[in-house]
Short mmCIF file of C-alpha atoms and ligand atoms in Angstrom, two decimals:
data_model
loop_
_atom_site.label_atom_id
_atom_site.label_comp_id
_atom_site.label_asym_id
_atom_site.label_seq_id
_atom_site.Cartn_x
_atom_site.Cartn_y
_atom_site.Cartn_z
CA MET A 1 -28.89 -71.65 -10.52
CA GLY A 2 -30.29 -73.60 -13.45
CA GLU A 3 -30.15 -77.08 -11.98
CA GLU A 4 -33.31 -78.06 -13.68
CA LYS A 5 -31.33 -77.60 -17.14
CA LEU A 6 -28.49 -79.87 -15.73
CA ALA A 7 -30.82 -82.33 -14.12
CA GLY A 8 -29.61 -85.04 -16.84
CA PRO A 9 -25.83 -85.83 -17.69
CA ALA A 10 -24.64 -82.24 -18.15
CA LEU A 11 -20.98 -81.72 -18.94
CA VAL A 12 -19.85 -78.47 -20.92
CA CYS A 13 -16.53 -77.39 -21.46
CA TYR A 14 -13.23 -77.00 -22.15
CA ASN A 15 -10.66 -75.13 -24.10
CA LYS A 16 -13.13 -73.24 -26.51
CA THR A 17 -13.83 -70.82 -24.03
CA MET A 18 -15.66 -67.42 -25.22
CA ASP A 19 -14.94 -65.66 -21.81
CA ASN A 20 -11.35 -64.95 -21.68
CA ASP A 21 -11.32 -64.17 -18.05
CA LYS A 22 -11.90 -67.44 -17.04
CA ARG A 23 -9.84 -70.74 -17.25
CA PHE A 24 -11.25 -74.21 -17.46
CA VAL A 25 -10.11 -77.15 -15.54
CA THR A 26 -11.40 -80.98 -15.67
CA GLY A 27 -11.00 -83.61 -13.23
CA LEU A 28 -11.25 -87.12 -14.84
CA ASP A 29 -11.89 -90.06 -12.54
CA VAL A 30 -11.42 -93.58 -14.25
CA GLY A 31 -12.96 -95.93 -11.91
CA THR A 32 -13.34 -99.84 -12.12
CA GLU A 33 -16.89 -99.18 -12.68
CA ASN A 34 -17.63 -95.57 -13.58
CA VAL A 35 -15.67 -92.98 -15.41
CA ARG A 36 -16.81 -89.39 -14.21
CA ALA A 37 -15.85 -85.67 -15.70
CA VAL A 38 -16.23 -82.69 -13.81
CA VAL A 39 -15.22 -79.33 -15.29
CA ALA A 40 -14.79 -75.92 -13.48
CA THR A 41 -14.02 -72.64 -14.21
CA VAL A 42 -11.49 -70.64 -12.35
CA THR A 43 -11.66 -66.56 -12.68
CA LYS A 44 -8.69 -64.01 -12.92
CA GLU A 45 -9.44 -63.49 -8.96
CA GLY A 46 -9.23 -67.25 -8.14
CA ALA A 47 -12.94 -67.94 -7.85
CA VAL A 48 -13.64 -71.69 -8.53
CA ALA A 49 -17.24 -72.53 -9.98
CA ILE A 50 -18.20 -76.27 -11.31
CA VAL A 51 -19.78 -75.90 -14.70
CA GLY A 52 -19.71 -79.16 -15.87
CA TYR A 53 -20.09 -83.01 -15.11
CA ASN A 54 -21.11 -86.32 -16.56
CA GLU A 55 -20.35 -89.93 -15.76
CA GLY A 56 -20.63 -93.35 -17.52
CA LYS A 57 -20.06 -97.24 -17.07
CA SER A 58 -16.31 -97.93 -17.26
CA ALA A 59 -14.42 -100.72 -19.42
CA GLY A 60 -11.43 -102.42 -19.37
CA MET A 61 -10.47 -101.74 -15.66
CA ARG A 62 -9.32 -104.17 -12.97
CA LYS A 63 -9.14 -103.04 -9.26
CA GLY A 64 -8.27 -99.60 -10.06
CA VAL A 65 -5.75 -100.11 -12.70
CA PRO A 66 -6.24 -100.38 -16.85
CA ALA A 67 -6.38 -104.07 -17.86
CA ASN A 68 -6.12 -103.17 -21.60
CA LEU A 69 -6.11 -99.71 -23.40
CA THR A 70 -9.11 -99.91 -25.58
CA GLY A 71 -11.79 -100.58 -22.88
CA PRO A 72 -11.02 -97.32 -20.44
CA ALA A 73 -10.09 -95.22 -23.65
CA SER A 74 -13.67 -95.77 -25.00
CA SER A 75 -15.60 -95.53 -22.17
CA ILE A 76 -13.97 -92.12 -21.30
CA ASP A 77 -14.23 -91.02 -25.02
CA LYS A 78 -18.12 -92.08 -24.75
CA MET A 79 -18.97 -90.16 -21.36
CA LEU A 80 -16.99 -87.05 -22.84
CA GLY A 81 -18.35 -87.42 -26.28
CA GLU A 82 -22.07 -87.43 -24.99
CA ALA A 83 -21.13 -84.23 -22.81
CA GLU A 84 -19.31 -82.42 -25.90
CA ARG A 85 -22.35 -82.96 -27.97
CA MET A 86 -24.46 -81.43 -25.55
CA GLY A 87 -22.01 -78.54 -24.74
CA GLY A 88 -20.54 -78.14 -28.16
CA ILE A 89 -16.68 -77.82 -26.67
CA GLU A 90 -13.94 -80.32 -26.08
CA VAL A 91 -12.03 -81.42 -23.31
CA ARG A 92 -8.60 -81.97 -24.06
CA SER A 93 -6.70 -82.29 -20.90
CA ALA A 94 -7.20 -83.49 -17.30
CA TYR A 95 -6.24 -84.51 -13.71
CA VAL A 96 -6.58 -87.97 -13.93
CA SER A 97 -7.21 -90.46 -10.96
CA ILE A 98 -4.85 -92.91 -10.10
CA ASN A 99 -5.66 -95.99 -8.28
CA GLY A 100 -4.42 -99.65 -7.22
CA SER A 101 -2.67 -101.21 -4.33
CA GLN A 102 0.46 -100.48 -5.90
CA ILE A 103 0.25 -96.88 -4.77
CA LEU A 104 2.83 -96.75 -2.03
CA SER A 105 3.58 -93.85 0.48
CA THR A 106 7.18 -93.71 1.21
CA ARG A 107 9.14 -91.92 4.34
CA THR A 108 12.20 -90.54 3.28
CA GLU A 109 14.99 -88.03 4.38
CA GLY A 110 17.57 -85.80 2.60
CA MET A 111 20.26 -83.33 2.97
CA ILE A 112 22.32 -80.56 1.24
CA ALA A 113 24.79 -78.31 2.08
CA VAL A 114 23.31 -74.67 0.77
CA GLY A 115 26.40 -72.58 1.07
CA THR A 116 27.33 -70.30 3.79
CA VAL A 117 25.32 -69.16 6.59
CA GLU A 118 24.17 -66.21 5.16
CA HIS A 119 22.58 -67.93 2.34
CA GLU A 120 18.96 -67.39 2.19
CA ILE A 121 17.01 -70.93 1.05
CA ASP A 122 14.88 -70.34 -2.24
CA ASP A 123 12.44 -72.62 -4.23
CA LYS A 124 15.74 -74.10 -6.12
CA ASP A 125 17.42 -75.36 -2.65
CA LEU A 126 13.86 -77.03 -1.80
CA ASP A 127 13.86 -78.89 -5.19
CA ARG A 128 17.29 -79.78 -4.72
CA VAL A 129 16.74 -81.13 -1.17
CA GLU A 130 13.93 -82.89 -2.21
CA ASP A 131 15.70 -84.63 -4.88
CA VAL A 132 18.06 -85.98 -2.82
CA ALA A 133 15.57 -87.51 -0.58
CA VAL A 134 13.88 -89.20 -3.55
CA THR A 135 17.03 -90.25 -5.68
CA GLY A 136 17.87 -93.99 -4.79
CA ARG A 137 14.99 -94.33 -2.32
CA ILE A 138 12.40 -95.09 -4.85
CA PRO A 139 12.59 -97.95 -7.08
CA ALA A 140 13.24 -97.07 -10.68
CA ASN A 141 10.29 -99.02 -11.93
CA ARG A 142 8.29 -96.54 -9.90
CA ASP A 143 7.14 -93.09 -11.06
CA VAL A 144 6.97 -90.49 -8.13
CA LEU A 145 3.50 -88.93 -7.96
CA ASP A 146 4.15 -86.50 -5.16
CA VAL A 147 6.57 -85.57 -2.65
CA VAL A 148 5.32 -84.26 0.42
CA PRO A 149 7.35 -82.05 2.55
CA LEU A 150 6.54 -82.80 6.34
CA GLU A 151 9.53 -80.83 7.99
CA TYR A 152 12.69 -79.07 7.20
CA ALA A 153 15.68 -78.61 9.67
CA LEU A 154 18.38 -75.80 8.89
CA ASP A 155 21.75 -76.30 10.71
CA GLY A 156 19.99 -78.88 12.72
CA GLN A 157 17.07 -76.82 13.64
CA GLY A 158 13.83 -79.21 12.92
CA GLY A 159 10.21 -78.24 13.25
CA ILE A 160 10.37 -75.78 10.07
CA LYS A 161 7.36 -75.83 7.74
CA ASP A 162 8.67 -73.30 5.27
CA PRO A 163 12.30 -72.59 5.08
CA ILE A 164 11.94 -70.12 2.25
CA GLY A 165 13.98 -66.82 2.95
CA MET A 166 15.43 -68.43 6.03
CA SER A 167 19.21 -68.45 6.70
CA GLY A 168 21.66 -71.57 7.16
CA ALA A 169 24.34 -73.48 5.59
CA ARG A 170 22.76 -77.25 5.77
CA LEU A 171 19.09 -78.18 4.72
CA GLU A 172 17.58 -81.00 5.58
CA ILE A 173 14.29 -82.25 4.91
CA ARG A 174 11.75 -85.19 5.82
CA ALA A 175 9.34 -86.01 3.23
CA ASN A 176 6.48 -88.44 2.28
CA VAL A 177 6.86 -89.73 -1.24
CA ILE A 178 3.94 -90.90 -3.01
CA SER A 179 4.68 -93.69 -6.13
CA ALA A 180 2.82 -95.64 -8.16
CA LEU A 181 4.36 -98.54 -10.93
CA THR A 182 5.48 -96.86 -13.94
CA PRO A 183 3.76 -99.23 -16.07
CA ASN A 184 0.54 -98.54 -14.74
CA CYS A 185 1.06 -94.64 -14.86
CA GLU A 186 2.34 -95.34 -18.66
CA ASN A 187 -0.98 -97.19 -19.37
CA LEU A 188 -3.41 -94.57 -17.55
CA LYS A 189 -1.77 -91.93 -19.72
CA LYS A 190 -1.92 -93.75 -22.87
CA THR A 191 -5.60 -94.53 -22.07
CA THR A 192 -6.41 -91.27 -21.54
CA MET A 193 -4.37 -89.88 -24.21
CA ALA A 194 -6.15 -92.73 -26.97
CA ALA A 195 -9.43 -90.81 -25.89
CA ASP A 196 -7.80 -87.58 -26.89
CA VAL A 197 -7.63 -86.37 -23.39
CA GLU A 198 -3.87 -85.41 -21.95
CA ALA A 199 -3.12 -86.64 -18.32
CA LYS A 200 -1.69 -83.37 -16.71
CA ARG A 201 -1.20 -85.25 -13.57
CA LEU A 202 -2.11 -88.58 -11.85
CA ILE A 203 -3.45 -87.98 -8.47
CA PRO A 204 -4.41 -91.20 -6.10
CA THR A 205 -8.35 -91.35 -5.70
CA ALA A 206 -8.39 -90.84 -1.80
CA VAL A 207 -5.94 -87.83 -2.22
CA ALA A 208 -8.39 -86.05 -4.59
CA ALA A 209 -11.46 -87.04 -2.72
CA ALA A 210 -9.66 -85.43 0.33
CA ARG A 211 -9.51 -82.29 -1.64
CA ALA A 212 -13.18 -82.20 -2.25
CA VAL A 213 -14.44 -83.19 1.30
CA LEU A 214 -12.25 -82.07 3.85
CA THR A 215 -11.84 -78.76 5.64
CA GLU A 216 -8.29 -77.42 6.45
CA ARG A 217 -9.08 -77.88 10.11
CA GLN A 218 -9.72 -81.65 9.73
CA LYS A 219 -6.31 -81.51 7.82
CA GLU A 220 -4.47 -79.94 10.48
CA ASN A 221 -6.02 -81.73 13.58
CA GLY A 222 -5.50 -85.33 12.03
CA VAL A 223 -8.34 -87.18 9.57
CA ALA A 224 -8.58 -90.11 7.49
CA VAL A 225 -10.50 -90.26 3.92
CA ILE A 226 -11.08 -93.73 2.98
CA ASP A 227 -12.49 -93.55 -0.79
CA MET A 228 -14.84 -97.18 -1.08
CA GLY A 229 -15.16 -97.85 -4.87
CA ALA A 230 -16.65 -100.75 -6.68
CA ALA A 231 -13.09 -102.80 -6.63
CA THR A 232 -10.79 -100.67 -4.50
CA THR A 233 -10.94 -98.95 -1.12
CA SER A 234 -8.30 -96.07 -0.93
CA ILE A 235 -6.97 -94.50 2.26
CA ALA A 236 -5.36 -90.97 2.74
CA VAL A 237 -4.15 -89.64 5.93
CA TYR A 238 -3.72 -85.93 7.03
CA GLU A 239 -2.10 -84.23 9.99
CA GLU A 240 -0.61 -81.04 10.59
CA GLY A 241 -2.21 -80.13 7.30
CA ASP A 242 -0.02 -82.44 5.45
CA LEU A 243 -0.70 -86.03 3.22
CA GLN A 244 0.98 -88.45 5.93
CA TYR A 245 0.05 -91.86 3.93
CA VAL A 246 -1.79 -93.21 1.19
CA GLY A 247 -2.68 -96.63 0.69
CA VAL A 248 -5.03 -98.77 -1.26
CA VAL A 249 -7.03 -101.94 -0.21
CA PRO A 250 -7.38 -104.20 -3.16
CA ALA A 251 -11.59 -104.84 -2.46
CA GLY A 252 -14.61 -102.68 -2.54
CA SER A 253 -18.11 -102.57 -3.07
CA ASN A 254 -18.65 -104.81 -5.87
CA ASN A 255 -17.14 -107.63 -3.69
CA ILE A 256 -20.40 -107.40 -1.63
CA THR A 257 -22.36 -107.60 -4.82
CA ASN A 258 -20.53 -110.73 -5.84
CA ASP A 259 -20.72 -112.54 -2.64
CA LEU A 260 -24.33 -112.19 -2.60
CA ALA A 261 -24.76 -113.27 -6.08
CA ILE A 262 -22.86 -116.43 -5.12
CA VAL A 263 -24.22 -117.36 -1.69
CA LEU A 264 -27.79 -116.64 -2.85
CA ALA A 265 -27.61 -117.95 -6.36
CA ILE A 266 -28.98 -114.93 -8.05
CA SER A 267 -27.91 -112.68 -10.91
CA PRO A 268 -25.35 -109.61 -10.16
CA ASP A 269 -28.10 -107.50 -11.20
CA MET A 270 -30.46 -109.06 -8.80
CA ALA A 271 -27.55 -108.97 -5.86
CA GLU A 272 -26.80 -104.83 -6.56
CA GLU A 273 -30.51 -104.32 -6.15
CA ILE A 274 -30.27 -106.00 -3.00
CA LYS A 275 -27.14 -104.41 -1.87
CA THR A 276 -28.18 -100.71 -2.52
CA ARG A 277 -31.89 -101.06 -1.75
CA PHE A 278 -32.27 -102.98 1.34
CA VAL A 279 -28.80 -103.75 3.36
CA THR A 280 -28.12 -101.20 5.98
CA GLY A 281 -24.65 -101.07 8.00
CA GLY A 282 -26.48 -100.80 11.06
CA PHE A 283 -26.94 -104.51 10.87
CA GLY A 284 -30.26 -105.96 12.79
CA SER A 285 -31.55 -102.56 12.62
CA ASP A 286 -34.17 -102.92 10.02
CA LYS A 287 -36.55 -105.53 12.06
CA ASN A 288 -38.06 -106.70 8.69
CA PRO A 289 -37.04 -110.50 8.37
CA LEU A 290 -37.71 -110.74 4.67
CA ILE A 291 -36.45 -108.93 1.60
CA ARG A 292 -38.70 -109.14 -1.21
CA ILE A 293 -38.04 -108.24 -4.95
CA GLY A 294 -40.93 -108.10 -7.42
CA LYS A 295 -39.82 -107.57 -11.01
CA GLU A 296 -42.58 -106.50 -13.73
CA GLY A 297 -43.88 -109.76 -14.90
CA LYS A 298 -42.18 -112.22 -12.92
CA ALA A 299 -42.42 -113.78 -9.73
CA GLU A 300 -41.55 -112.35 -6.49
CA ARG A 301 -38.33 -113.59 -4.84
CA THR A 302 -37.94 -113.49 -0.81
CA PHE A 303 -34.63 -113.59 0.93
CA GLU A 304 -34.09 -113.98 4.55
CA ARG A 305 -32.47 -110.60 5.77
CA LYS A 306 -30.63 -112.68 8.17
CA GLU A 307 -28.71 -114.53 5.65
CA VAL A 308 -28.12 -111.34 3.49
CA GLU A 309 -26.63 -109.42 6.17
CA GLU A 310 -24.32 -112.16 7.10
CA VAL A 311 -23.16 -112.03 3.41
CA VAL A 312 -22.76 -108.60 3.27
CA LYS A 313 -21.04 -108.29 7.11
CA ALA A 314 -18.42 -110.74 6.37
CA ARG A 315 -16.88 -108.91 3.31
CA LEU A 316 -17.21 -105.47 4.88
CA ASP A 317 -15.64 -106.76 8.02
CA GLU A 318 -13.07 -108.14 5.66
CA ILE A 319 -12.20 -104.68 4.14
CA PHE A 320 -12.84 -102.48 7.00
CA SER A 321 -10.12 -104.71 8.86
CA GLU A 322 -7.50 -104.19 6.12
CA VAL A 323 -7.92 -100.63 6.51
CA ARG A 324 -7.63 -100.93 9.98
CA LYS A 325 -4.47 -102.72 9.60
CA LYS A 326 -3.32 -100.13 7.25
CA LEU A 327 -4.11 -97.25 9.36
CA LYS A 328 -2.20 -99.04 12.01
CA THR A 329 1.14 -99.60 10.01
CA ALA A 330 1.04 -95.89 9.60
CA LYS A 331 0.46 -95.48 13.00
CA TYR A 332 -2.56 -93.66 12.75
CA ASP A 333 -5.41 -96.31 14.15
CA GLN A 334 -5.46 -94.34 17.56
CA ARG A 335 -4.71 -91.12 16.22
CA LEU A 336 -7.44 -89.11 14.32
CA PRO A 337 -9.27 -86.36 16.21
CA GLU A 338 -11.08 -85.39 13.34
CA GLY A 339 -12.08 -89.04 12.56
CA ILE A 340 -12.74 -90.55 9.07
CA ILE A 341 -14.56 -89.49 6.40
CA LEU A 342 -15.77 -92.04 4.09
CA THR A 343 -16.81 -91.60 0.72
CA GLY A 344 -17.23 -93.02 -2.64
CA GLY A 345 -20.05 -94.91 -4.36
CA GLY A 346 -19.67 -97.63 -1.50
CA ALA A 347 -20.24 -95.20 0.94
CA LYS A 348 -23.87 -95.12 0.03
CA MET A 349 -24.89 -98.00 1.44
CA ARG A 350 -27.65 -97.12 4.14
CA ASP A 351 -25.73 -96.60 7.41
CA ILE A 352 -22.46 -98.02 6.57
CA GLU A 353 -21.16 -95.15 8.73
CA VAL A 354 -22.40 -97.22 11.55
CA PHE A 355 -20.52 -100.00 10.54
CA ALA A 356 -17.46 -98.24 10.00
CA LYS A 357 -17.49 -96.53 13.41
CA GLU A 358 -17.59 -100.17 15.20
CA THR A 359 -15.12 -101.63 13.15
CA LEU A 360 -12.48 -98.68 12.84
CA GLU A 361 -13.13 -97.63 16.70
CA ALA A 362 -13.26 -93.77 15.37
CA ALA A 363 -15.82 -91.07 14.57
CA VAL A 364 -17.17 -91.70 11.13
CA LYS A 365 -18.86 -89.45 8.60
CA ILE A 366 -20.21 -89.57 4.99
CA GLY A 367 -18.20 -86.74 2.91
CA VAL A 368 -19.49 -85.20 -0.03
CA PRO A 369 -17.97 -82.31 -2.14
CA GLN A 370 -18.55 -78.74 -0.39
CA SER A 371 -20.62 -76.20 -1.85
CA LEU A 372 -18.74 -74.53 -4.56
CA GLY A 373 -21.66 -72.34 -6.37
CA GLY A 374 -22.17 -73.32 -10.17
CA VAL A 375 -23.99 -76.78 -10.56
CA SER A 376 -22.17 -78.06 -7.51
CA GLU A 377 -25.45 -79.47 -6.03
CA ALA A 378 -25.67 -81.89 -8.90
CA VAL A 379 -22.14 -83.19 -7.80
CA GLU A 380 -22.61 -83.06 -3.97
CA LYS A 381 -22.52 -86.96 -3.89
CA PRO A 382 -19.97 -89.40 -2.56
CA GLU A 383 -19.33 -91.01 -5.68
CA TYR A 384 -18.45 -87.51 -7.37
CA SER A 385 -15.78 -86.81 -4.63
CA VAL A 386 -12.68 -87.85 -6.39
CA ALA A 387 -13.80 -85.98 -9.95
CA VAL A 388 -14.80 -82.68 -8.05
CA GLY A 389 -11.24 -82.93 -6.18
CA LEU A 390 -9.01 -83.54 -9.30
CA ALA A 391 -10.93 -80.41 -10.66
CA LEU A 392 -10.09 -78.56 -7.73
CA LEU A 393 -6.48 -79.61 -7.39
CA ALA A 394 -6.03 -78.49 -10.89
CA ALA A 395 -8.10 -75.20 -10.22
CA ASP A 396 -5.36 -74.99 -7.50
CA GLN A 397 -2.26 -75.36 -9.55
CA ILE A 398 -3.77 -72.49 -11.59
CA ASN A 399 -4.15 -70.13 -8.72
CA LEU A 400 -0.69 -70.93 -7.84
CA ASP A 401 0.66 -70.37 -11.26
CA MET A 402 -1.09 -66.91 -11.34
CA PRO A 403 1.29 -64.06 -11.82
CA SER A 404 -0.61 -61.86 -9.37
CA THR A 405 -0.49 -64.34 -6.45
CA THR A 406 1.95 -63.81 -4.02
CA LYS A 407 4.95 -66.04 -4.03
CA LYS A 408 4.34 -69.24 -2.55
CA SER A 409 7.02 -72.04 -1.72
CA LYS A 410 4.85 -74.90 -1.06
CA LYS A 411 3.39 -76.73 -4.33
CA PRO A 412 0.30 -78.51 -3.69
CA ILE A 413 1.25 -80.96 -6.26
CA LYS A 414 4.68 -81.96 -7.40
CA THR A 415 5.31 -82.11 -11.04
CA LEU A 416 6.09 -85.73 -12.00
CA LYS A 417 9.89 -86.47 -11.50
CA ALA A 418 10.05 -87.64 -14.88
CA PRO A 419 9.26 -85.29 -17.70
CA SER A 420 11.21 -86.82 -20.17
CA PHE A 421 8.77 -89.71 -19.97
CA PHE A 422 5.70 -87.38 -20.69
CA LYS A 423 7.67 -86.16 -23.88
CA LYS A 424 8.43 -90.24 -24.69
CA LEU A 425 4.97 -90.95 -24.36
CA PHE A 426 3.24 -88.01 -26.11
CA SER A 427 5.63 -88.20 -29.21
CA LYS A 428 4.08 -91.68 -29.56
CA PHE A 429 0.74 -90.04 -30.77
N1 LIG B 501 -27.03 -97.45 -2.59
C1 LIG B 501 -25.60 -97.92 -2.65
N2 LIG B 501 -25.52 -98.81 -2.01
C2 LIG B 501 -24.54 -99.49 -1.66
N3 LIG B 501 -23.69 -99.57 -2.53
C3 LIG B 501 -23.77 -98.80 -3.78
C4 LIG B 501 -24.88 -97.91 -3.71
N4 LIG B 501 -24.70 -97.01 -4.68
C5 LIG B 501 -23.34 -97.26 -5.49
N5 LIG B 501 -22.90 -98.46 -4.71
C6 LIG B 501 -21.73 -99.20 -5.08
O1 LIG B 501 -20.43 -98.20 -5.40
C7 LIG B 501 -19.77 -98.82 -6.35
C8 LIG B 501 -19.41 -98.01 -7.41
O2 LIG B 501 -18.62 -96.87 -6.73
P1 LIG B 501 -17.63 -95.90 -7.34
O3 LIG B 501 -18.35 -95.34 -8.51
O4 LIG B 501 -16.93 -94.75 -6.54
O5 LIG B 501 -16.59 -96.94 -8.04
P2 LIG B 501 -15.42 -96.86 -9.24
O6 LIG B 501 -14.70 -95.31 -8.85
O7 LIG B 501 -15.74 -97.27 -10.51
O8 LIG B 501 -14.57 -98.19 -8.16
P3 LIG B 501 -12.77 -97.99 -7.83
O9 LIG B 501 -12.65 -96.51 -7.19
O10 LIG B 501 -12.80 -99.47 -6.69
O11 LIG B 501 -12.01 -97.92 -9.02
C9 LIG B 501 -20.21 -99.98 -7.12
O12 LIG B 501 -19.88 -101.27 -6.23
C10 LIG B 501 -21.70 -99.84 -6.47
O13 LIG B 501 -22.47 -100.98 -6.36
MG1 LIG B 502 -13.25 -94.69 -7.45
#
């Protein structure tokens, strides 16, 4: 498979393809600590293979949202630039992650008259009823990222998943609308655009991660994905195959590092080393009472494991109880037969699933992107779930748009409700 060649940062791709039978798609995860890109090819037959990836340090992001435009733009530019120099090709557009506690999941309903009883429901009717469910329900300072139809009813008869082709005079919808603050969406698009990458869609991080780490069966039965990043912990809940809830806790794994640095009066680098090398989420399971850190040429430092564990546990407790509160608000705290899939860089803490299982009182597993062929082994890591998921969602859309595919009424990703906004934004560049 050529992994040897791809051992270092390796991203090749986009637009300048020599193979007309393949389309290229890019997932761009703009995190608070790291930016990552994953590129995949989609064949005419719909087969997806990951062909490139890269990661780099992020700048100018605060708790998942851009704090300025130049910082994230230059980190994206640098990360893609390195890759482009290696591959000799360019990334011009991407599915981009959006994050932050501003992301909201709102339940709405809508109803329209569609004509006579003989009328067969079509895509236009679905768009119209979705518009009714959204208009006036989502504040004007929010962009709609996705409208997830949960259930339709025709002439009062509910429980319909796909009403296309069915007859009826009155169509109702129950939907989950995912929205984000317009200024944050604008700034994210501006910052990627400043790096010459058009943001085709903005997808909440946990939703992107879910695409990479969940199976259809898990989504059907009921499951939650928790993406623990540096400064945020995002949640996405699925049931009956649909996205039921999205929420973001504004704290992540960097909070643990910061706490350790303050309490132990050490540098953030040393705190990070302690966290990533010595801490285990199965508190008390490592019986060695001391943690020793020896830097070349410097005296060895020794820390009491008990003290370190207390600091880490307190912060993890706080983060996971916030997660639990959100699951409770969404009424999913005791209702996840397939349990919880934990992913993101924060999920790399040794035995963190042991801790999460106790606090969340659910089965917890670590989620990594599933095998996809190509160089996918290199991205089978929790921190790549979001970028891989974004590339897969972009590939799904290409497959749906293919003329050869049979007509599907369900769009996996709803087009942003404000196309004029795109025009406005891109006319500025
Ligand atoms: N082995 C490890 N053990 C514990 N934590 C780790 C480990 N490896 C990485 N991390 C932590 O993962 C975090 C980075 O994760 P990730 O790259 O997913 O964040 P991000 O996407 O940049 O942030 P966010 O999603 O919050 O915007 C850092 O806090 C880092 O310390
Ligand atoms: Mg992230």
